[in-house]
XYZ file of C-alpha atoms in Angstrom:
715
model
C -42.607 26.455 -33.828
C -39.459 25.806 -31.801
C -39.841 23.583 -28.743
C -38.900 25.318 -25.504
C -38.285 22.853 -22.640
C -40.071 23.471 -19.364
C -37.426 24.291 -16.789
C -37.909 22.939 -13.280
C -35.327 23.236 -10.513
C -35.146 20.220 -8.198
C -32.976 19.461 -5.179
C -30.544 16.579 -4.883
C -27.273 15.505 -3.260
C -23.909 14.909 -4.935
C -23.045 11.180 -4.821
C -19.303 11.286 -5.410
C -16.417 10.197 -3.188
C -15.772 13.621 -1.717
C -16.231 14.791 1.878
C -18.313 17.778 0.733
C -21.313 15.670 -0.432
C -22.838 18.903 -1.690
C -26.462 19.888 -1.709
C -27.472 20.547 -5.327
C -30.000 22.505 -7.320
C -30.591 20.705 -10.624
C -32.316 22.087 -13.685
C -34.626 19.386 -15.054
C -35.590 20.064 -18.671
C -37.716 16.975 -19.343
C -38.025 13.365 -18.252
C -34.540 12.461 -19.509
C -32.548 15.679 -19.615
C -30.929 17.991 -17.081
C -29.464 21.457 -17.563
C -27.180 23.286 -15.169
C -26.273 21.995 -11.724
C -25.645 24.535 -8.960
C -24.778 24.473 -5.293
C -27.851 24.679 -3.078
C -28.006 28.028 -1.323
C -30.153 26.729 1.534
C -27.710 23.914 2.377
C -25.783 25.470 5.260
C -22.467 23.782 4.442
C -22.583 23.820 0.628
C -23.712 27.486 0.797
C -24.370 27.707 -2.928
C -20.866 26.664 -4.066
C -19.898 23.448 -5.872
C -16.919 22.313 -7.925
C -16.808 22.990 -11.644
C -16.786 19.303 -12.607
C -20.148 18.633 -10.947
C -21.532 21.898 -12.320
C -20.890 20.301 -15.744
C -22.759 17.114 -14.850
C -25.031 17.236 -17.890
C -21.904 16.604 -19.939
C -21.232 13.427 -17.979
C -24.788 12.113 -18.146
C -25.020 12.769 -21.883
C -21.593 11.400 -22.721
C -21.897 9.544 -26.063
C -19.559 6.860 -24.673
C -21.973 5.993 -21.891
C -22.862 2.296 -21.563
C -26.497 1.625 -22.445
C -26.793 -2.127 -23.077
C -25.475 -5.356 -21.508
C -22.387 -6.697 -23.254
C -20.564 -10.044 -23.388
C -16.886 -10.413 -24.172
C -16.162 -12.115 -27.508
C -12.432 -11.352 -27.865
C -9.374 -11.695 -25.644
C -9.569 -10.094 -22.204
C -8.854 -6.399 -22.435
C -9.383 -6.261 -26.189
C -12.614 -4.287 -25.895
C -14.365 -6.797 -28.157
C -17.938 -7.283 -26.932
C -21.333 -8.073 -28.376
C -24.677 -6.818 -27.161
C -26.824 -9.311 -25.273
C -30.078 -9.177 -23.337
C -30.323 -8.483 -19.640
C -31.680 -11.991 -19.073
C -28.691 -13.616 -20.749
C -26.228 -11.342 -18.933
C -27.721 -12.045 -15.520
C -28.071 -15.767 -16.204
C -24.441 -16.058 -17.272
C -23.285 -14.121 -14.217
C -25.326 -16.214 -11.809
C -24.159 -19.470 -13.405
C -20.521 -18.378 -13.058
C -21.102 -17.657 -9.364
C -22.866 -20.973 -8.799
C -20.141 -22.865 -10.676
C -17.387 -21.252 -8.566
C -19.340 -22.065 -5.410
C -19.767 -25.720 -6.448
C -16.096 -26.182 -7.324
C -14.296 -24.093 -4.707
C -16.846 -22.967 -2.135
C -18.753 -19.708 -1.686
C -15.647 -17.678 -0.643
C -14.289 -18.128 -4.184
C -16.827 -15.449 -5.191
C -15.687 -11.923 -4.295
C -18.121 -9.001 -4.647
C -15.891 -5.927 -4.955
C -16.992 -2.315 -4.607
C -16.187 1.119 -3.301
C -17.310 4.720 -3.537
C -18.165 5.507 -7.147
C -21.417 6.417 -5.474
C -21.608 7.244 -1.783
C -25.299 6.404 -1.667
C -26.017 3.864 1.040
C -28.508 1.859 -1.009
C -26.578 1.712 -4.271
C -23.110 1.401 -2.713
C -23.666 -0.961 0.204
C -26.405 -3.284 -1.050
C -23.722 -5.522 -2.545
C -22.888 -6.546 1.034
C -26.370 -7.997 1.463
C -25.655 -10.469 -1.347
C -22.215 -11.158 0.118
C -23.438 -11.875 3.631
C -26.452 -13.961 2.677
C -24.372 -16.184 0.384
C -21.177 -16.369 2.429
C -19.056 -14.889 -0.356
C -15.650 -13.471 0.567
C -15.782 -10.249 2.505
C -13.993 -7.051 1.593
C -11.851 -5.188 4.085
C -12.016 -1.683 2.628
C -8.495 -0.285 2.903
C -8.117 1.953 -0.147
C -9.016 5.284 1.423
C -9.869 5.949 5.043
C -8.189 3.388 7.292
C -4.970 5.191 8.392
C -6.682 8.587 8.664
C -9.645 7.369 10.684
C -7.412 5.272 12.933
C -5.126 8.226 13.664
C -8.009 10.536 14.510
C -9.923 8.036 16.640
C -6.692 7.171 18.452
C -6.927 10.591 20.066
C -10.644 11.298 20.344
C -12.104 7.820 20.806
C -14.673 8.355 18.042
C -14.878 9.694 14.501
C -16.413 13.098 15.082
C -15.223 16.633 15.604
C -16.163 20.280 15.700
C -18.916 21.485 13.371
C -17.070 22.256 10.101
C -19.251 25.326 9.590
C -17.368 26.797 12.566
C -14.427 27.395 10.248
C -16.313 30.539 9.283
C -16.183 31.693 12.923
C -12.545 30.874 13.500
C -9.573 33.186 14.013
C -7.154 30.732 12.406
C -7.982 27.899 9.998
C -5.251 25.277 9.634
C -5.745 23.204 6.479
C -3.432 20.249 6.928
C -2.755 17.531 4.388
C -5.601 18.335 2.023
C -5.948 20.573 -1.023
C -9.597 21.688 -0.901
C -9.180 23.998 -3.882
C -8.932 20.738 -5.854
C -10.900 18.325 -3.714
C -13.546 20.041 -1.547
C -14.109 23.647 -2.417
C -16.514 24.231 0.490
C -13.655 24.178 2.992
C -12.343 27.265 1.244
C -15.812 28.859 1.310
C -15.891 28.792 5.106
C -12.189 29.563 5.619
C -12.358 32.608 3.362
C -15.493 33.751 5.152
C -13.528 33.736 8.418
C -10.743 35.736 6.816
C -13.161 38.312 5.398
C -15.388 38.698 8.461
C -12.952 38.072 11.344
C -9.503 38.728 9.932
C -8.709 35.043 10.391
C -5.406 33.668 9.206
C -5.294 30.632 6.925
C -2.446 28.159 7.337
C -1.821 25.382 4.812
C 0.469 22.416 5.412
C 1.278 20.375 2.321
C 4.031 18.815 0.239
C 3.694 21.029 -2.848
C 2.623 24.553 -3.694
C -0.919 23.817 -4.783
C -4.009 26.000 -5.070
C -4.733 25.893 -1.348
C -1.167 26.818 -0.411
C -1.463 29.838 -2.688
C -4.526 31.030 -0.724
C -2.780 30.726 2.652
C -1.336 33.464 4.852
C 1.240 30.943 6.066
C 2.139 28.084 3.708
C 4.275 25.351 5.266
C 5.874 23.284 2.500
C 7.177 20.112 4.101
C 8.793 16.908 2.909
C 6.388 13.981 2.481
C 5.778 11.962 5.620
C 7.240 14.541 8.039
C 3.975 15.931 9.439
C 4.582 14.296 12.811
C 7.852 16.186 13.221
C 6.141 19.513 12.467
C 3.361 18.724 14.941
C 5.786 17.749 17.700
C 7.940 20.842 17.290
C 4.803 22.989 17.301
C 3.721 21.456 20.595
C 7.251 21.845 21.971
C 6.995 25.607 21.355
C 3.478 25.737 22.822
C 4.731 24.226 26.073
C 8.020 26.164 26.071
C 6.536 29.591 25.377
C 3.524 29.387 27.665
C 0.753 28.757 25.135
C -0.289 25.324 26.424
C -3.665 25.367 28.205
C -2.595 23.503 31.327
C -6.017 23.602 32.947
C -7.580 22.004 29.863
C -4.774 19.448 29.654
C -5.272 18.416 33.287
C -9.044 18.057 32.895
C -9.335 16.463 29.457
C -6.149 14.585 28.486
C -4.430 11.422 29.644
C -0.745 12.242 30.211
C 0.196 15.878 29.539
C 3.257 15.688 31.760
C 4.635 12.703 29.874
C 3.957 14.480 26.588
C 5.764 17.659 27.677
C 8.820 15.719 28.836
C 8.810 13.666 25.627
C 8.687 16.819 23.499
C 11.580 18.525 25.287
C 14.012 17.419 22.576
C 11.570 17.930 19.655
C 12.724 21.464 19.020
C 12.008 23.598 15.937
C 15.613 23.027 14.861
C 15.145 19.251 15.161
C 11.967 19.418 13.055
C 13.507 21.805 10.516
C 16.144 19.223 9.654
C 13.425 16.625 9.050
C 10.701 18.680 7.359
C 12.786 21.081 5.268
C 11.144 24.103 6.933
C 12.933 26.980 8.602
C 12.826 26.784 12.397
C 11.466 30.340 12.473
C 8.437 29.287 10.407
C 7.660 26.508 12.873
C 7.839 28.968 15.751
C 5.615 31.417 13.875
C 3.037 28.672 13.298
C 3.094 27.651 16.958
C 2.684 31.249 18.128
C -0.170 31.780 15.672
C -2.236 28.845 16.938
C -1.113 29.499 20.496
C -2.338 33.089 20.549
C -5.452 32.511 18.447
C -7.337 30.067 20.614
C -10.119 29.842 18.031
C -7.857 27.780 15.768
C -9.664 25.198 13.681
C -7.598 22.238 12.461
C -9.119 20.866 9.246
C -7.235 17.595 8.840
C -7.366 15.869 5.441
C -6.724 12.424 4.029
C -3.657 13.189 1.931
C -1.037 13.222 4.682
C -2.362 9.941 6.098
C -1.608 8.040 2.862
C 1.885 7.298 4.030
C 3.402 4.428 5.973
C 3.365 6.639 9.058
C -0.012 8.177 8.199
C -1.940 7.161 11.309
C 0.839 8.517 13.548
C 0.952 11.778 11.579
C -2.817 12.273 11.850
C -2.740 11.671 15.591
C 0.196 14.062 16.088
C -1.454 16.905 14.150
C -4.722 16.322 16.003
C -2.925 16.536 19.361
C -2.048 20.224 18.853
C -5.660 21.301 19.452
C -5.628 19.476 22.789
C -2.405 21.205 23.880
C -3.792 24.674 23.072
C -7.251 23.889 24.491
C -8.767 24.999 21.185
C -11.617 22.544 21.753
C -13.024 24.920 24.397
C -13.923 27.561 21.824
C -16.418 27.985 19.029
C -14.350 28.137 15.856
C -11.667 26.034 17.533
C -10.856 22.351 17.820
C -10.310 19.837 15.056
C -12.237 18.054 12.356
C -11.486 15.216 9.972
C -14.750 13.393 9.296
C -18.234 13.373 10.779
C -18.885 9.791 9.686
C -19.328 8.711 13.296
C -22.287 10.997 14.046
C -24.907 9.568 11.677
C -25.419 6.167 13.327
C -27.513 4.708 10.516
C -29.055 1.304 11.105
C -28.395 -0.308 7.723
C -29.199 -3.925 8.541
C -31.860 -4.093 5.845
C -29.372 -2.799 3.255
C -26.286 -4.794 4.230
C -27.599 -7.781 6.223
C -24.556 -7.332 8.458
C -26.300 -9.401 11.133
C -26.037 -12.406 8.772
C -22.301 -12.083 8.179
C -20.382 -15.194 9.156
C -17.252 -13.957 10.984
C -15.408 -17.117 9.920
C -15.597 -16.119 6.243
C -12.429 -14.357 5.161
C -12.332 -10.619 4.401
C -9.882 -9.935 1.601
C -8.020 -6.638 1.582
C -9.371 -4.303 -1.071
C -6.003 -2.710 -1.794
C -4.354 -6.102 -2.272
C -6.596 -7.086 -5.161
C -3.538 -7.621 -7.377
C -2.038 -10.085 -4.927
C -5.412 -11.751 -4.367
C -6.096 -12.292 -8.068
C -2.586 -13.592 -8.755
C -2.922 -16.229 -6.044
C -0.727 -14.883 -3.250
C -1.414 -17.338 -0.380
C -1.059 -14.681 2.307
C -3.429 -12.295 0.527
C -5.887 -15.183 0.058
C -5.548 -15.970 3.780
C -4.983 -19.622 2.980
C -8.357 -19.956 1.266
C -9.407 -20.798 -2.278
C -8.573 -18.619 -5.274
C -11.061 -15.993 -6.359
C -12.873 -17.451 -9.369
C -15.754 -14.996 -9.879
C -16.344 -11.313 -9.145
C -19.092 -8.719 -9.289
C -17.650 -5.195 -9.421
C -19.669 -2.061 -8.744
C -18.687 1.560 -8.047
C -14.957 1.164 -8.529
C -12.293 0.834 -11.199
C -9.418 -1.206 -9.737
C -7.565 -1.639 -13.039
C -6.876 2.114 -12.820
C -6.916 2.930 -9.106
C -5.602 -0.053 -7.132
C -1.927 -0.286 -6.105
C 0.544 -2.637 -7.767
C -1.087 -2.239 -11.159
C 1.034 -4.841 -12.926
C -0.312 -7.488 -10.555
C -3.876 -6.173 -10.877
C -3.743 -6.468 -14.662
C -2.226 -9.942 -14.490
C -5.032 -11.010 -12.195
C -7.829 -9.655 -14.367
C -6.239 -11.281 -17.437
C -6.699 -14.763 -15.964
C -8.842 -16.869 -18.278
C -10.182 -18.797 -15.290
C -11.472 -15.618 -13.610
C -15.052 -14.561 -14.397
C -15.840 -10.911 -13.780
C -19.062 -8.986 -14.195
C -18.639 -5.206 -14.108
C -21.654 -2.930 -13.602
C -20.580 0.495 -14.864
C -21.606 3.809 -16.394
C -18.827 4.001 -19.002
C -16.320 1.529 -20.423
C -13.642 1.847 -17.765
C -10.417 -0.097 -17.946
C -11.861 -2.574 -15.455
C -14.952 -3.010 -17.618
C -12.733 -3.712 -20.650
C -11.302 -6.702 -18.759
C -14.747 -8.108 -17.883
C -16.642 -11.091 -19.248
C -19.998 -9.376 -18.747
C -20.525 -5.599 -18.692
C -23.802 -4.163 -17.391
C -24.945 -0.543 -17.915
C -25.528 1.427 -14.697
C -27.645 4.426 -13.793
C -26.201 7.734 -12.597
C -27.308 9.405 -9.394
C -30.116 11.551 -10.824
C -31.645 8.383 -12.295
C -32.258 6.494 -9.045
C -33.235 6.988 -5.388
C -30.669 7.049 -2.582
C -29.585 8.611 0.691
C -26.169 10.048 1.510
C -24.096 11.079 4.505
C -21.561 13.882 4.284
C -18.208 12.929 5.778
C -17.150 16.562 5.515
C -20.248 17.936 7.221
C -23.263 16.954 9.274
C -26.143 16.510 6.823
C -28.040 13.435 5.816
C -28.855 14.084 2.168
C -31.609 12.754 -0.027
C -31.166 12.228 -3.748
C -34.347 11.024 -5.430
C -34.756 10.061 -9.061
C -35.237 13.162 -11.227
C -34.930 11.754 -14.756
C -35.178 8.383 -16.483
C -31.953 6.583 -17.390
C -30.994 6.075 -21.031
C -32.132 2.896 -22.752
C -31.301 -0.245 -20.705
C -29.377 1.179 -17.731
C -30.340 -0.373 -14.380
C -29.624 0.530 -10.780
C -27.143 -1.259 -8.526
C -29.999 -2.372 -6.308
C -31.910 -3.899 -9.222
C -28.833 -5.827 -10.367
C -28.073 -7.142 -6.880
C -31.668 -8.288 -6.418
C -31.733 -9.971 -9.851
C -28.518 -11.900 -9.184
C -29.774 -12.852 -5.722
C -32.880 -14.487 -7.212
C -30.730 -16.530 -9.572
C -28.213 -17.754 -6.987
C -30.779 -18.598 -4.299
C -30.045 -15.738 -1.916
C -33.078 -14.944 0.216
C -33.526 -11.748 2.216
C -36.441 -9.384 2.373
C -34.210 -6.475 1.303
C -33.946 -7.964 -2.178
C -37.692 -7.569 -2.643
C -37.887 -3.942 -1.498
C -37.650 -0.816 -3.600
C -34.895 1.711 -2.998
C -37.460 4.080 -1.499
C -38.655 1.375 0.903
C -35.073 0.679 1.951
C -34.403 4.373 2.589
C -37.559 4.696 4.648
C -36.743 1.669 6.797
C -33.193 2.890 7.427
C -34.465 6.306 8.515
C -37.096 4.848 10.834
C -34.715 2.262 12.325
C -32.132 4.985 12.913
C -34.563 7.336 14.640
C -34.242 9.870 11.809
C -37.924 10.130 10.888
C -39.393 8.854 7.626
C -38.707 9.236 3.935
C -41.931 11.203 3.581
C -40.772 13.734 6.145
C -37.302 13.971 4.662
C -38.648 14.564 1.158
C -39.971 17.887 2.363
C -36.511 18.952 3.603
C -34.024 17.041 1.364
C -31.217 17.541 3.902
C -31.332 16.693 7.586
C -28.862 18.449 9.890
C -27.778 15.969 12.596
C -24.926 17.999 14.107
C -24.504 17.120 17.816
C -24.673 19.920 20.409
C -21.588 22.105 20.823
C -20.513 20.510 24.109
C -20.643 17.011 22.604
C -19.015 17.980 19.287
C -16.152 19.685 21.143
C -15.826 16.802 23.607
C -16.507 19.080 26.571
C -18.690 16.260 27.926
C -15.697 13.949 27.511
C -13.823 12.219 24.727
C -14.932 8.848 23.449
C -12.892 6.744 25.871
C -14.346 5.382 29.134
C -12.457 7.968 31.205
C -13.463 10.783 28.829
C -9.869 11.846 28.186
C -8.023 12.587 24.957
C -5.282 10.048 24.318
C -1.779 11.371 23.759
C -0.696 7.794 24.448
C -3.101 5.588 22.445
C -3.099 1.820 22.533
C -2.642 1.473 18.788
C -3.952 -2.084 18.498
C -7.083 -1.261 20.519
C -8.190 1.951 18.824
C -12.012 1.684 18.800
C -12.426 1.452 15.022
C -13.680 -1.602 13.105
C -10.590 -3.394 11.859
C -9.150 -6.731 10.832
C -6.533 -6.910 13.559
C -3.056 -5.447 13.717
C -0.996 -5.477 10.538
C 2.066 -3.771 9.180
C 4.910 -2.848 11.582
C 2.473 -1.884 14.343
C 4.824 -2.907 17.154
C 7.240 -0.151 16.082
C 4.688 2.671 16.318
C 5.651 5.418 18.785
C 3.665 5.509 22.012
C 3.464 9.328 22.039
C 3.245 11.800 19.120
C 6.503 11.727 17.197
C 8.178 11.605 13.820
C 8.032 7.929 12.907
C 10.642 7.299 10.207
C 8.817 4.363 8.643
C 8.313 5.829 5.164
C 9.807 4.463 1.960
C 12.894 6.656 2.111
C 14.767 7.681 -1.011
C 17.960 5.743 -1.756
C 20.883 6.158 -4.120
C 19.130 3.814 -6.550
C 15.720 5.489 -6.116
C 16.528 9.082 -5.103
C 13.026 10.593 -5.326
C 9.857 10.453 -3.224
C 6.658 10.345 -5.330
C 3.138 11.336 -4.253
C 0.035 10.868 -6.414
C -2.055 13.863 -5.385
C -5.603 14.664 -6.608
C -6.201 16.789 -9.679
C -8.842 19.493 -9.767
C -10.954 18.237 -12.673
C -10.932 14.506 -11.884
C -12.139 12.608 -8.820
C -10.071 9.432 -8.549
C -10.955 7.821 -11.910
C -14.336 9.571 -12.203
C -14.673 12.419 -14.719
C -11.629 11.120 -16.628
C -14.045 10.313 -19.458
C -15.670 13.738 -19.860
C -14.289 16.175 -22.461
C -14.552 19.187 -20.138
C -12.397 17.608 -17.446
C -9.935 16.098 -19.919
C -9.333 19.410 -21.662
C -8.617 21.155 -18.368
C -6.116 18.562 -17.150
C -4.509 18.263 -20.640
C -2.227 15.232 -20.075
C -0.468 13.208 -17.369
C 2.594 15.000 -16.014
C 4.993 14.661 -13.126
C 6.079 17.818 -11.310
C 9.845 17.994 -10.713
C 11.971 20.741 -9.172
C 14.112 22.597 -11.756
C 17.306 21.806 -9.816
C 16.492 18.091 -9.952
C 15.640 18.364 -13.631
C 19.000 19.961 -14.383
C 20.810 17.341 -12.324
C 19.190 14.427 -14.176
C 18.990 15.978 -17.639
C 15.204 16.291 -17.658
C 13.598 18.803 -20.020
C 10.352 20.666 -19.400
C 7.716 18.702 -21.318
C 10.138 15.890 -22.041
C 9.531 12.224 -21.426
C 10.847 10.520 -18.302
C 10.686 6.997 -16.975
C 9.711 6.705 -13.314
C 10.621 3.322 -11.894
C 10.929 1.275 -8.747
C 10.809 -2.392 -7.846
C 7.076 -2.476 -8.616
C 7.338 -1.326 -12.220
C 7.937 1.642 -14.517
C 5.847 4.478 -15.971
C 6.472 6.764 -18.961
C 5.214 10.303 -18.363
C 5.888 13.903 -19.354
C 7.899 16.073 -16.946
C 6.839 19.544 -15.855
C 9.388 21.766 -14.169
C 7.880 23.195 -10.997
C 9.648 25.115 -8.243
C 6.816 24.536 -5.782
C 8.124 21.163 -4.607
C 11.090 20.365 -2.424
C 14.092 18.953 -4.288
C 13.843 15.186 -4.231
C 10.028 15.233 -4.314
C 7.825 14.405 -7.321
C 4.090 15.024 -7.657
C 1.880 13.275 -10.229
C -1.604 14.747 -10.012
C -4.585 12.438 -10.437
C -5.271 8.935 -11.649
C -5.207 9.218 -15.409
C -6.455 6.107 -17.222
C -3.683 3.740 -18.239
C -4.587 4.375 -21.883
C -3.153 7.915 -21.585
C 0.323 6.518 -20.945
C 2.342 5.370 -23.975
C 2.920 1.833 -22.712
C -0.432 1.510 -20.921
C 1.055 1.675 -17.421
C -0.545 4.283 -15.170
C 0.869 5.937 -12.089
C -0.388 3.299 -9.632
C 2.031 0.853 -11.202
C 4.479 2.427 -8.746
C 2.370 2.327 -5.566
C 2.548 -0.440 -2.992
C -0.152 -2.571 -1.420
C 1.856 -3.226 1.735
C -0.503 -2.545 4.664
C -0.050 0.637 6.693
C 0.174 0.083 10.458
C -1.770 -0.558 12.557
C -4.912 -1.639 10.639
C -3.993 -1.510 6.967
C -4.533 0.932 4.149
C -2.475 1.953 1.143
C 0.474 4.355 1.153
C -0.401 6.032 -2.148
C 1.757 9.096 -1.422
C 4.792 7.211 -0.145
C 6.847 5.775 -3.000
C 10.515 5.983 -3.803
C 11.358 6.104 -7.501
C 14.150 6.691 -9.964
C 13.864 9.265 -12.765
C 15.450 8.792 -16.165
C 14.927 11.003 -19.218
C 13.932 9.072 -22.326
C 13.516 9.924 -25.968
C 10.138 9.863 -27.694
C 8.458 6.615 -26.550
C 7.961 5.412 -30.101
C 4.203 5.702 -30.372
C 1.742 8.559 -30.593
C 1.471 10.811 -27.582
C -2.069 10.180 -26.348
C -3.875 13.431 -25.733
C -7.546 14.324 -25.453
C -9.072 16.730 -27.912
C -10.056 20.199 -26.872
C -13.537 20.602 -25.460
C -15.877 23.448 -26.347
C -17.952 23.350 -23.174
C -17.550 26.642 -21.253
C -16.469 26.301 -17.634
C -19.127 27.380 -15.112
C -17.969 29.618 -12.312
C -17.386 27.823 -9.015
């Protein structure tokens, strides 16, 4: 008799580094196996829709290349030569390396390094508890949010905005600097609802003709780093043509008169010369948001990943204050709701034990740190030992040549706790197998919406995989780190965080799975006042006092404009490097996650750089031919794809393909810089000048994934 598994549908929350943090319905077949994953229909933001890559999650969990046992390196670094060892030996060797570094060079020579491979607060942030108790080097997390959050908070005074579900009740949805068709499909769910039910118009502002631009009623294709010019010209028209809400400006903003005078010369013609747009399109955009007061500005991360990113975010945000869109349901602006959750995570992170005198090394400058740059090391000792969880810096960090040099140091010990053999894991001395999100307990916050989400263990992990929390606690015991959080279970930690934060208990949340913590309309729309003491929106922010946790001013902060403007601080093209390159997200990958699953690999096919046909003809580049992209940071070999949906002089390389998919092992972040973005740091991933040179066949096999047979679920 054939065995028929008992199908049970359970609820969970997506853990990945995406603002949507979707509510999920998961088919559980038995104690170790899941079936289909769907969007939860009773999650008011997810609304039953998730991306195709998460819908295929069973493929990822059952990947035959998944790590299942602790490993120790036995060959040269990066060779992939490991032997299986026990958990006890792996943990003992890791702890001894940490203790040895501490004895020789001091505790700051140990650098726990992490990011958002999981967004769960227990499994992501528990590494900080070990860091703070031991006095290991801190991490200033600059790889993702810093310029965007700074630019938004510069205006509003806190990281919160209109309820993103209001997009569905808007008359105009402006999707600026993000491609949600690739990165957060739920934005499109609510925007398309507004179009269907209210006749809303969708505007997209981006630097190439991507899936979101194709859905828009008005698609504004601009040159990279020119968003501030578009925003200023839009506001110029709003003031000039009588669409500015002067009553709102007088009641809720700091210096509307100064702004209007400043914008007098920022005409559509001025902005057209900078952005590449037609002046008439800028006027049409301004009239659209000026006449449709329920205009919702959904501001993404992409356009902030530029040397002028914080200024661009602030300028785009300012439009909603000029129109008074904040007054209306379906109007206003939103970037992230991360400021509304107010979780008390002291038991997870032991932040109250952090010694402020211990250095915090910049995450994005890991290449400089590991190669001994004195400035990056802040005058302290070299990093001699690392624990790495939830991130893959050998693929994703800027200045890849330096990153690889650093990880190749024989005097650097690294322990990598991972789910698959990433390129960072291949460089490690000890590799530990990690659980995936359905195999452990955690709690999540949705940056793109307003729900606390619970994700409890639904199935057992394969073989010897262990959770991040278990590994942190085991290392803590061996290095003499004492804190009560190390002795608690993940469920106990979640419960204490909820209680301490005034969010109820784990028992109560288990019955609901998702907790909606959206503030009241008046607070979310700042009608009770913006987050500054005087309650006013800041057109003129004090850039080095923006109320956001930071490490002090860095980058060319003293040159930042005092009012919204086009700040020409980007890495401009030159005769030697005549192209601007952006590394935008692909649809089937998420940073370096999902690059190991056959379904995602088959859909993305291979690394390519998009180049305008006119540029290709000028430089002798053939469609599908090899080109060398180069700048002062290095060179990359990649296939070219002719694409008329970019401005001449602009190149787009979608996603972070593993280095192994490039003929010489150099991935796209070889070309990106770790110079800090003003005023508080961050990486300018989409702001790189490069040269393009056609090359003949690279001389070794073109690395391509095999075709997958897994059918694609509908989104």
